[in-house]
Amino acid sequence: MSREGCCLKIAPFRIEQYFAVHEFTAPHLLSSSDAETVSVASVLALEPDATDRLGSLALGYTQSAGAPELRAAASAIYTTTAAQDIVVVSAAEEAIFAAYHALLKPGDHVVVETPCYESALQLARSTGADVSEWRRSADAGWAHDLAALERVMRPNTRMVYINTPHNPTGALMPRTVLDRVIELCAERKAWLFCDEVYRELEHDPTALLPAAVDLYEHAISLGSMSKTYGLPGLRLGWLASHDRAALTKIIDFKHYTTICSSAPSEFLSAVALRHRSVFADRSRAIVLANLALIDALMARHADRLSWVRPNASTIGFMRIAGVEETDGFCAKLVADAGVLLLPGSVYDEPTHVRIGFGRTTTPEALRRFEAWLLQQS
Ligand SMILES: Cc1ncc(COP(=O)(O)O)c(C=O)c1O
């Protein structure tokens, strides 16, 4: 199929469809993946002159690759990058769209780690590429089966998408697995597209995995203001890579999506990233306090609730004993108690639910979930 003859067909994004229905009406959110947010004023308070600088910021277009101060601030997250190795995008969602469409053509082979944030799979398919899933299974404790990856890789595999820390399980990829994935990519000079939007929210900060961009020349690390730093309203993310040719193609594609990102968002993101440990530490403290409550809840309901305990991020994937199809369970929970869990069917894992615990409102949502659970037995 020629590129010219191809038209963009994308399956509906089930996760976002579900949140579009419930996120702004359900009173007790218990599945959100973004950490507790803060006000614009709190970001501006981090630097003495930030309020004045935002006030005098010109609202013209910014550079397509991103504002220089933001590219510099984002490059400091990694150990081997400089500002020119960063391309700013309007959040991770644009990054996934732009990276796939800029780098892949119909007939290319791509491997996507699943279950995953749905756009990572659907947008790969929307390029016309031939997409294979590297599927992890609940029965194997969501372990990364490297033999399975080797089976789906082909000599002409152009890209592998992975996500660590992982949505929906909240698990970090073990370092040995990451190293082997890189070897398999390097043998083919394939891009490793590593979605790291939950990075720096390891529950034990010493468990931080190196970013893919710092390990492999054809790696593209994806970062976002949305999750660890709790600032999704900025709609700001970035791609980091040493592969200049790939970044140039992505910028060329971005000229057809947003041209450049929002100037105020770039400014606020640069301020926040220069102080990113403030946000990451705050998010981690909230997550750890909520995890202790979830541990206690699960101990009280061990006959019904189980999971592979997450070791990073704001989310985990829970099994509810006796419920083979959690759509109805979640629908009843939100209708009866106003508590929002995300049914695993949106990941093609209908026996599970995604729970989110990055908010200060999580304790109240958990109390209401437990009260409802007790009424069901
Ligand atoms: C793994 C993953 N990647 C990307 C995104 C998109 O994030 P954003 O567009 O808010 O930066 C999400 C959001 O849930 C996600 O979980």
Short mmCIF file of C-alpha atoms and ligand atoms in Angstrom, two decimals:
data_model
loop_
_atom_site.label_atom_id
_atom_site.label_comp_id
_atom_site.label_asym_id
_atom_site.label_seq_id
_atom_site.Cartn_x
_atom_site.Cartn_y
_atom_site.Cartn_z
CA MET A 1 0.00 0.00 0.00
CA SER A 2 1.34 3.41 -0.88
CA ARG A 3 1.45 6.09 1.78
CA GLU A 4 -0.63 8.35 -0.50
CA GLY A 5 -3.42 5.77 -0.71
CA CYS A 6 -3.67 5.31 3.02
CA CYS A 7 -6.34 6.96 5.18
CA LEU A 8 -6.35 7.31 8.91
CA LYS A 9 -8.71 4.90 10.65
CA ILE A 10 -8.52 4.67 14.41
CA ALA A 11 -10.60 2.46 16.67
CA PRO A 12 -12.37 4.37 19.48
CA PHE A 13 -10.19 4.94 22.54
CA ARG A 14 -12.08 2.97 25.16
CA ILE A 15 -10.18 4.28 28.20
CA GLU A 16 -10.78 7.90 27.26
CA GLN A 17 -14.40 7.19 26.26
CA TYR A 18 -15.02 5.75 29.71
CA PHE A 19 -13.44 8.73 31.46
CA ALA A 20 -15.33 11.15 29.20
CA VAL A 21 -18.59 9.68 30.55
CA HIS A 22 -17.63 9.54 34.23
CA GLU A 23 -14.60 11.64 35.15
CA PHE A 24 -16.44 14.89 35.68
CA THR A 25 -19.61 13.41 37.19
CA ALA A 26 -18.51 10.56 39.47
CA PRO A 27 -17.84 12.14 42.87
CA HIS A 28 -15.20 9.64 44.04
CA LEU A 29 -12.45 8.98 41.52
CA LEU A 30 -10.58 5.77 42.24
CA SER A 31 -8.96 5.04 38.89
CA SER A 32 -7.20 8.22 37.80
CA SER A 33 -3.63 7.85 36.66
CA ASP A 34 -2.51 11.45 37.15
CA ALA A 35 -1.13 12.42 40.53
CA GLU A 36 -2.76 15.15 42.65
CA THR A 37 -2.46 18.45 40.85
CA VAL A 38 -1.58 21.97 42.02
CA SER A 39 -2.60 25.50 41.03
CA VAL A 40 -0.82 27.78 38.58
CA ALA A 41 0.07 29.98 41.56
CA SER A 42 1.89 27.07 43.26
CA VAL A 43 4.03 26.50 40.17
CA LEU A 44 4.81 30.21 39.87
CA ALA A 45 5.77 30.38 43.55
CA LEU A 46 8.73 28.08 42.84
CA GLU A 47 10.79 30.90 41.29
CA PRO A 48 10.87 34.48 42.60
CA ASP A 49 10.29 36.23 39.27
CA ALA A 50 8.07 33.60 37.61
CA THR A 51 4.79 35.50 38.02
CA ASP A 52 6.23 38.60 36.36
CA ARG A 53 7.80 36.54 33.59
CA LEU A 54 4.51 34.77 32.84
CA GLY A 55 2.72 38.12 32.86
CA SER A 56 5.04 39.53 30.22
CA LEU A 57 5.24 36.36 28.13
CA ALA A 58 4.45 37.01 24.47
CA LEU A 59 1.64 34.83 23.15
CA GLY A 60 3.17 34.25 19.75
CA TYR A 61 4.07 30.90 18.21
CA THR A 62 6.95 29.12 19.86
CA GLN A 63 9.62 27.00 18.17
CA SER A 64 8.34 23.71 16.75
CA ALA A 65 10.95 21.73 18.64
CA GLY A 66 9.92 23.51 21.84
CA ALA A 67 10.96 26.57 23.83
CA PRO A 68 14.74 26.42 24.44
CA GLU A 69 14.42 26.78 28.23
CA LEU A 70 11.93 23.90 28.33
CA ARG A 71 14.09 21.66 26.15
CA ALA A 72 16.98 22.39 28.50
CA ALA A 73 14.89 21.64 31.59
CA ALA A 74 13.61 18.35 30.10
CA SER A 75 17.08 17.28 28.97
CA ALA A 76 18.27 17.52 32.60
CA ILE A 77 16.04 14.53 33.47
CA TYR A 78 18.42 12.26 31.55
CA THR A 79 22.13 11.62 31.93
CA THR A 80 23.22 11.78 28.27
CA THR A 81 20.99 14.37 26.64
CA ALA A 82 21.30 18.05 25.76
CA ALA A 83 18.50 20.46 24.83
CA GLN A 84 18.78 19.57 21.14
CA ASP A 85 17.91 15.94 21.94
CA ILE A 86 14.42 16.97 23.10
CA VAL A 87 11.31 17.66 21.03
CA VAL A 88 8.41 19.18 22.94
CA VAL A 89 4.87 17.99 22.16
CA SER A 90 1.39 18.78 23.41
CA ALA A 91 1.43 15.92 25.93
CA ALA A 92 2.23 12.25 25.53
CA GLU A 93 -0.84 11.69 23.45
CA GLU A 94 0.53 13.87 20.64
CA ALA A 95 3.91 12.22 21.05
CA ILE A 96 2.51 8.75 20.45
CA PHE A 97 0.58 9.92 17.41
CA ALA A 98 3.45 11.89 15.95
CA ALA A 99 6.19 9.35 16.62
CA TYR A 100 4.29 6.45 15.08
CA HIS A 101 3.09 8.40 12.07
CA ALA A 102 6.40 10.12 11.46
CA LEU A 103 8.50 6.97 11.68
CA LEU A 104 6.32 4.15 10.36
CA LYS A 105 4.82 3.40 6.99
CA PRO A 106 2.35 0.78 5.81
CA GLY A 107 3.89 -2.67 5.85
CA ASP A 108 6.50 -1.88 8.52
CA HIS A 109 6.54 -4.28 11.43
CA VAL A 110 6.00 -2.97 14.95
CA VAL A 111 5.82 -4.72 18.30
CA VAL A 112 3.67 -3.22 21.07
CA GLU A 113 3.80 -4.39 24.66
CA THR A 114 0.24 -5.11 25.83
CA PRO A 115 -1.99 -4.67 27.77
CA CYS A 116 -1.30 -0.99 27.33
CA TYR A 117 -2.60 2.54 27.21
CA GLU A 118 -4.81 1.99 24.21
CA SER A 119 -3.41 4.64 21.90
CA ALA A 120 -0.06 2.86 21.93
CA LEU A 121 -1.69 -0.06 20.14
CA GLN A 122 -4.39 1.63 18.08
CA LEU A 123 -2.23 4.45 16.78
CA ALA A 124 0.45 1.96 15.73
CA ARG A 125 -2.25 0.12 13.77
CA SER A 126 -3.52 3.40 12.29
CA THR A 127 -0.22 3.87 10.42
CA GLY A 128 -0.92 0.81 8.28
CA ALA A 129 2.02 -0.95 9.89
CA ASP A 130 1.82 -4.63 10.72
CA VAL A 131 1.48 -4.67 14.52
CA SER A 132 2.33 -7.64 16.74
CA GLU A 133 1.48 -7.64 20.44
CA TRP A 134 3.97 -8.66 23.10
CA ARG A 135 1.22 -9.63 25.49
CA ARG A 136 1.79 -10.09 29.20
CA SER A 137 -0.66 -12.23 31.13
CA ALA A 138 -2.25 -12.13 34.54
CA ASP A 139 -1.71 -15.89 34.90
CA ALA A 140 2.06 -15.29 34.67
CA GLY A 141 1.88 -12.47 37.21
CA TRP A 142 2.30 -9.99 34.33
CA ALA A 143 5.90 -11.20 33.93
CA HIS A 144 7.79 -10.09 30.82
CA ASP A 145 8.17 -13.19 28.65
CA LEU A 146 11.32 -12.50 26.64
CA ALA A 147 10.98 -15.73 24.68
CA ALA A 148 7.56 -14.52 23.55
CA LEU A 149 9.09 -11.20 22.49
CA GLU A 150 11.75 -13.00 20.47
CA ARG A 151 9.04 -15.03 18.77
CA VAL A 152 7.12 -11.94 17.63
CA MET A 153 10.18 -9.93 16.55
CA ARG A 154 11.01 -10.17 12.86
CA PRO A 155 14.22 -9.39 10.97
CA ASN A 156 12.49 -6.27 9.63
CA THR A 157 10.90 -5.06 12.90
CA ARG A 158 11.18 -1.27 12.75
CA MET A 159 9.97 -0.32 16.22
CA VAL A 160 9.19 -1.77 19.64
CA TYR A 161 6.91 0.15 22.02
CA ILE A 162 7.28 -0.57 25.72
CA ASN A 163 5.91 1.20 28.79
CA THR A 164 7.71 1.35 32.09
CA PRO A 165 6.45 2.05 34.75
CA HIS A 166 3.52 0.28 33.23
CA ASN A 167 -0.09 1.25 32.69
CA PRO A 168 -2.18 -0.56 33.97
CA THR A 169 -0.13 -2.78 36.32
CA GLY A 170 2.07 -0.09 37.89
CA ALA A 171 5.08 -2.37 37.51
CA LEU A 172 8.61 -1.44 36.53
CA MET A 173 10.28 -3.46 33.83
CA PRO A 174 13.22 -5.34 35.39
CA ARG A 175 16.58 -3.96 34.22
CA THR A 176 17.61 -7.32 32.76
CA VAL A 177 14.48 -7.35 30.63
CA LEU A 178 15.07 -3.79 29.43
CA ASP A 179 18.64 -4.68 28.48
CA ARG A 180 17.49 -7.68 26.44
CA VAL A 181 14.77 -5.64 24.71
CA ILE A 182 17.45 -3.14 23.72
CA GLU A 183 19.68 -5.94 22.39
CA LEU A 184 16.83 -7.24 20.25
CA CYS A 185 16.18 -3.74 18.91
CA ALA A 186 19.87 -3.05 18.32
CA GLU A 187 20.27 -6.24 16.27
CA ARG A 188 17.73 -4.74 13.83
CA LYS A 189 18.54 -1.05 14.35
CA ALA A 190 14.88 -0.78 15.38
CA TRP A 191 13.59 2.17 17.35
CA LEU A 192 12.78 1.47 20.97
CA PHE A 193 9.85 3.74 21.83
CA CYS A 194 9.80 3.76 25.60
CA ASP A 195 6.80 5.38 27.25
CA GLU A 196 8.17 6.68 30.55
CA VAL A 197 5.32 8.99 31.58
CA TYR A 198 5.26 7.48 35.10
CA ARG A 199 9.03 7.62 35.50
CA GLU A 200 10.36 9.22 38.72
CA LEU A 201 7.31 7.87 40.55
CA GLU A 202 8.95 4.62 41.63
CA HIS A 203 7.61 3.80 45.09
CA ASP A 204 11.19 3.24 46.20
CA PRO A 205 13.16 6.04 44.51
CA THR A 206 16.27 3.85 44.38
CA ALA A 207 14.43 1.53 41.98
CA LEU A 208 14.60 4.18 39.23
CA LEU A 209 15.35 2.47 35.93
CA PRO A 210 17.66 4.26 33.49
CA ALA A 211 15.74 6.04 30.77
CA ALA A 212 15.89 4.24 27.43
CA VAL A 213 17.40 7.32 25.78
CA ASP A 214 20.43 6.96 28.05
CA LEU A 215 20.94 3.32 27.04
CA TYR A 216 20.44 3.07 23.28
CA GLU A 217 21.07 5.40 20.35
CA HIS A 218 17.79 4.57 18.60
CA ALA A 219 15.70 4.81 21.75
CA ILE A 220 13.01 7.45 22.06
CA SER A 221 11.99 8.19 25.64
CA LEU A 222 8.55 9.68 26.16
CA GLY A 223 7.97 12.03 29.09
CA SER A 224 4.96 14.03 30.23
CA MET A 225 3.94 16.67 32.77
CA SER A 226 0.70 14.73 33.36
CA LYS A 227 1.39 11.83 35.67
CA THR A 228 4.35 11.95 38.07
CA TYR A 229 4.29 15.74 38.26
CA GLY A 230 0.48 15.96 38.44
CA LEU A 231 0.12 18.69 35.80
CA PRO A 232 -2.02 17.15 33.00
CA GLY A 233 -3.83 20.44 32.37
CA LEU A 234 -0.64 21.81 30.87
CA ARG A 235 -0.98 19.26 28.02
CA LEU A 236 2.76 19.15 27.68
CA GLY A 237 5.17 16.33 27.01
CA TRP A 238 8.41 15.60 25.18
CA LEU A 239 10.39 13.03 23.26
CA ALA A 240 14.07 12.52 24.04
CA SER A 241 16.39 10.81 21.59
CA HIS A 242 19.91 10.82 20.22
CA ASP A 243 18.48 9.81 16.85
CA ARG A 244 18.42 13.24 15.18
CA ALA A 245 16.93 11.89 11.96
CA ALA A 246 13.98 10.49 13.91
CA LEU A 247 13.46 13.75 15.81
CA THR A 248 13.52 15.73 12.55
CA LYS A 249 10.83 13.47 11.07
CA ILE A 250 8.74 13.92 14.21
CA ILE A 251 9.03 17.71 13.99
CA ASP A 252 8.07 17.54 10.31
CA PHE A 253 4.99 15.60 11.33
CA LYS A 254 4.22 17.95 14.20
CA HIS A 255 3.87 20.76 11.66
CA TYR A 256 0.61 19.00 10.71
CA THR A 257 -0.67 18.48 14.26
CA THR A 258 0.04 21.47 16.51
CA ILE A 259 2.99 23.28 14.82
CA CYS A 260 4.19 24.20 18.28
CA SER A 261 3.00 23.80 21.84
CA SER A 262 1.23 26.40 23.98
CA ALA A 263 3.56 29.20 25.09
CA PRO A 264 2.13 29.52 28.65
CA SER A 265 2.25 25.73 29.08
CA GLU A 266 5.84 25.62 27.92
CA PHE A 267 6.73 28.37 30.37
CA LEU A 268 4.98 26.72 33.33
CA SER A 269 6.39 23.31 32.41
CA ALA A 270 9.93 24.68 32.33
CA VAL A 271 9.48 26.18 35.80
CA ALA A 272 7.97 22.94 37.13
CA LEU A 273 10.66 20.73 35.58
CA ARG A 274 13.45 22.82 37.09
CA HIS A 275 11.86 21.88 40.44
CA ARG A 276 10.52 18.51 39.43
CA SER A 277 11.57 16.72 42.61
CA VAL A 278 9.08 18.93 44.50
CA PHE A 279 6.28 17.42 42.41
CA ALA A 280 7.63 13.87 42.29
CA ASP A 281 8.27 13.78 46.06
CA ARG A 282 4.80 15.14 46.79
CA SER A 283 3.18 12.60 44.46
CA ARG A 284 5.21 9.77 45.99
CA ALA A 285 4.19 10.72 49.53
CA ILE A 286 0.51 10.69 48.51
CA VAL A 287 0.90 7.39 46.66
CA LEU A 288 2.69 5.66 49.55
CA ALA A 289 0.12 6.82 52.12
CA ASN A 290 -2.71 5.60 49.88
CA LEU A 291 -0.95 2.31 49.16
CA ALA A 292 -0.82 1.57 52.89
CA LEU A 293 -4.59 2.02 53.01
CA ILE A 294 -5.05 -0.23 49.98
CA ASP A 295 -2.80 -2.89 51.55
CA ALA A 296 -4.98 -2.84 54.68
CA LEU A 297 -8.18 -2.94 52.61
CA MET A 298 -6.90 -5.89 50.61
CA ALA A 299 -5.86 -7.72 53.76
CA ARG A 300 -9.39 -7.29 55.11
CA HIS A 301 -10.84 -8.58 51.82
CA ALA A 302 -8.18 -11.07 50.80
CA ASP A 303 -10.88 -13.51 49.70
CA ARG A 304 -12.13 -11.00 47.09
CA LEU A 305 -9.30 -8.62 46.13
CA SER A 306 -5.85 -9.47 44.81
CA TRP A 307 -3.15 -7.93 42.64
CA VAL A 308 0.47 -8.06 41.69
CA ARG A 309 1.40 -5.19 43.97
CA PRO A 310 2.62 -2.24 41.88
CA ASN A 311 6.09 -0.87 42.57
CA ALA A 312 5.78 2.41 40.66
CA SER A 313 3.20 4.93 39.41
CA THR A 314 -0.25 5.89 40.66
CA ILE A 315 -2.08 2.82 39.41
CA GLY A 316 -2.48 -0.93 39.83
CA PHE A 317 -4.50 -3.70 38.25
CA MET A 318 -6.78 -5.58 40.64
CA ARG A 319 -8.57 -8.90 40.31
CA ILE A 320 -11.96 -9.22 41.92
CA ALA A 321 -12.61 -12.85 42.78
CA GLY A 322 -15.75 -14.27 41.25
CA VAL A 323 -16.19 -11.40 38.78
CA GLU A 324 -15.33 -12.56 35.29
CA GLU A 325 -16.51 -9.40 33.57
CA THR A 326 -15.89 -6.24 35.56
CA ASP A 327 -17.91 -3.85 33.34
CA GLY A 328 -21.08 -4.57 35.29
CA PHE A 329 -19.23 -4.46 38.62
CA CYS A 330 -17.82 -0.99 37.83
CA ALA A 331 -21.15 0.28 36.46
CA LYS A 332 -22.96 -0.79 39.64
CA LEU A 333 -20.23 0.66 41.87
CA VAL A 334 -20.38 4.08 40.23
CA ALA A 335 -24.19 4.08 40.10
CA ASP A 336 -24.64 2.97 43.75
CA ALA A 337 -21.70 4.65 45.48
CA GLY A 338 -20.33 7.21 43.03
CA VAL A 339 -16.92 5.48 43.09
CA LEU A 340 -15.12 5.22 39.75
CA LEU A 341 -12.96 2.21 38.96
CA LEU A 342 -11.87 1.49 35.39
CA PRO A 343 -13.05 -1.88 34.01
CA GLY A 344 -10.28 -3.97 32.54
CA SER A 345 -12.27 -4.58 29.36
CA VAL A 346 -10.77 -1.32 28.05
CA TYR A 347 -7.46 -3.22 28.09
CA ASP A 348 -9.05 -6.48 26.86
CA GLU A 349 -8.56 -7.79 30.41
CA PRO A 350 -12.18 -7.99 31.61
CA THR A 351 -11.43 -9.85 34.87
CA HIS A 352 -9.46 -6.89 36.26
CA VAL A 353 -10.10 -3.30 37.30
CA ARG A 354 -7.63 -0.42 37.30
CA ILE A 355 -7.38 1.37 40.58
CA GLY A 356 -5.70 4.77 40.88
CA PHE A 357 -4.26 6.08 44.13
CA GLY A 358 -2.41 9.30 43.39
CA ARG A 359 -4.95 11.71 44.83
CA THR A 360 -5.57 13.19 48.27
CA THR A 361 -9.20 12.12 47.84
CA THR A 362 -8.25 8.44 47.55
CA PRO A 363 -8.84 7.62 51.26
CA GLU A 364 -12.48 8.76 51.06
CA ALA A 365 -13.01 6.91 47.77
CA LEU A 366 -11.54 3.76 49.36
CA ARG A 367 -13.86 4.07 52.38
CA ARG A 368 -16.86 4.29 50.09
CA PHE A 369 -15.62 1.42 47.94
CA GLU A 370 -15.23 -0.80 51.00
CA ALA A 371 -18.65 0.14 52.39
CA TRP A 372 -20.20 -0.77 49.04
CA LEU A 373 -18.19 -3.98 48.82
CA LEU A 374 -19.47 -5.05 52.24
CA GLN A 375 -23.05 -4.49 51.10
CA GLN A 376 -22.50 -6.81 48.15
CA SER A 377 -21.52 -9.84 50.21
C1 LIG B 1 1.25 5.06 29.45
C2 LIG B 1 0.63 6.36 29.06
N1 LIG B 1 1.13 7.04 28.02
C3 LIG B 1 0.62 8.21 27.63
C4 LIG B 1 -0.45 8.78 28.29
C5 LIG B 1 -0.98 10.12 27.82
O1 LIG B 1 -0.63 11.12 28.73
P1 LIG B 1 -0.73 12.69 28.41
O2 LIG B 1 -1.25 12.83 27.04
O3 LIG B 1 -1.67 13.24 29.45
O4 LIG B 1 0.64 13.22 28.58
C6 LIG B 1 -1.02 8.11 29.37
C7 LIG B 1 -2.21 8.66 30.07
O5 LIG B 1 -2.90 7.97 30.81
C8 LIG B 1 -0.46 6.88 29.78
O6 LIG B 1 -0.93 6.19 30.83
#
